[in-house]
């Protein structure tokens, strides 16, 4: 596609439920990143993929968070047993090797 | 760990005023520096970047930024702002070249009054 796409654009869930957020990077981009933007905060790094492997998962806030990438393309971020503090905008970005990161529109997650 | 500071949280200017948004980072080694912009209802877009070479870099829409290594700064400037520049501006640094992750500042909200 022409840009990074993310789905859903909005997700409202109840506390304790699991959610899956999807990211489709720009075609051919080898690197993929997940960030989180909470109200009044900057962007917080979560995880980085190079191909299908994740050399840096240091930003995942707890073991409730996991992510995978398949076929060197689509990535899914899963949050288990969601908590209210998980409410944020989750952003995905992709880049071609060592290059500029291009961001998607984000998924706004609201945990009630 | 590296960090990025944007001391101006909200800036309000009239059209045609000059703009300077501050960005300071804490890291002693080689850095790549970025400014991203988020217009209302839109996603983050790259405004400009510095990798190496001339420390004065020019970006889209008349923006420029100057990398001053001795001050650990990468301030964003525009000589004459327009109402359409109303947006949130984020400074970011990349330091670990085996990782490529970006560390962002908390952002500066810019409001331009017509």
Short mmCIF file of C-alpha atoms in Angstrom, two decimals, chain A residues 33 35 37 41-43 45 48 56 58 91 98-101 103-105, chain B residues 34 36 38 43-44 46 49 51 90 94 98-102 104-106:
data_model
loop_
_atom_site.label_atom_id
_atom_site.label_comp_id
_atom_site.label_asym_id
_atom_site.label_seq_id
_atom_site.Cartn_x
_atom_site.Cartn_y
_atom_site.Cartn_z
CA UNK A 33 8.02 -0.51 15.23
CA UNK A 35 4.90 2.91 19.92
CA UNK A 37 1.06 7.60 22.92
CA UNK A 41 2.81 12.00 26.93
CA UNK A 42 5.22 11.70 24.09
CA UNK A 43 5.56 8.53 22.11
CA UNK A 45 8.72 2.80 22.24
CA UNK A 48 11.02 -3.31 17.13
CA UNK A 56 14.36 -5.29 21.04
CA UNK A 58 12.54 -3.66 25.97
CA UNK A 91 1.13 3.68 16.66
CA UNK A 98 18.28 2.38 8.43
CA UNK A 99 15.89 4.99 7.28
CA UNK A 100 13.10 7.33 8.11
CA UNK A 101 10.22 5.81 10.03
CA UNK A 103 3.88 6.22 10.85
CA UNK A 104 0.39 4.86 10.52
CA UNK A 105 -2.76 6.60 11.75
CA UNK B 34 14.12 14.25 13.72
CA UNK B 36 7.76 15.10 13.29
CA UNK B 38 0.94 15.88 13.73
CA UNK B 43 -1.01 10.99 11.62
CA UNK B 44 2.62 11.81 12.34
CA UNK B 46 8.30 13.74 9.05
CA UNK B 49 15.87 15.10 9.83
CA UNK B 51 21.94 12.46 9.98
CA UNK B 90 7.62 16.17 18.27
CA UNK B 94 17.94 7.84 17.41
CA UNK B 98 21.64 -1.54 15.92
CA UNK B 99 18.10 -0.87 16.99
CA UNK B 100 16.80 2.17 15.15
CA UNK B 101 14.14 2.98 17.74
CA UNK B 102 13.26 6.61 18.24
CA UNK B 104 10.54 11.16 21.50
CA UNK B 105 10.01 14.31 23.47
CA UNK B 106 6.59 14.99 24.96
#
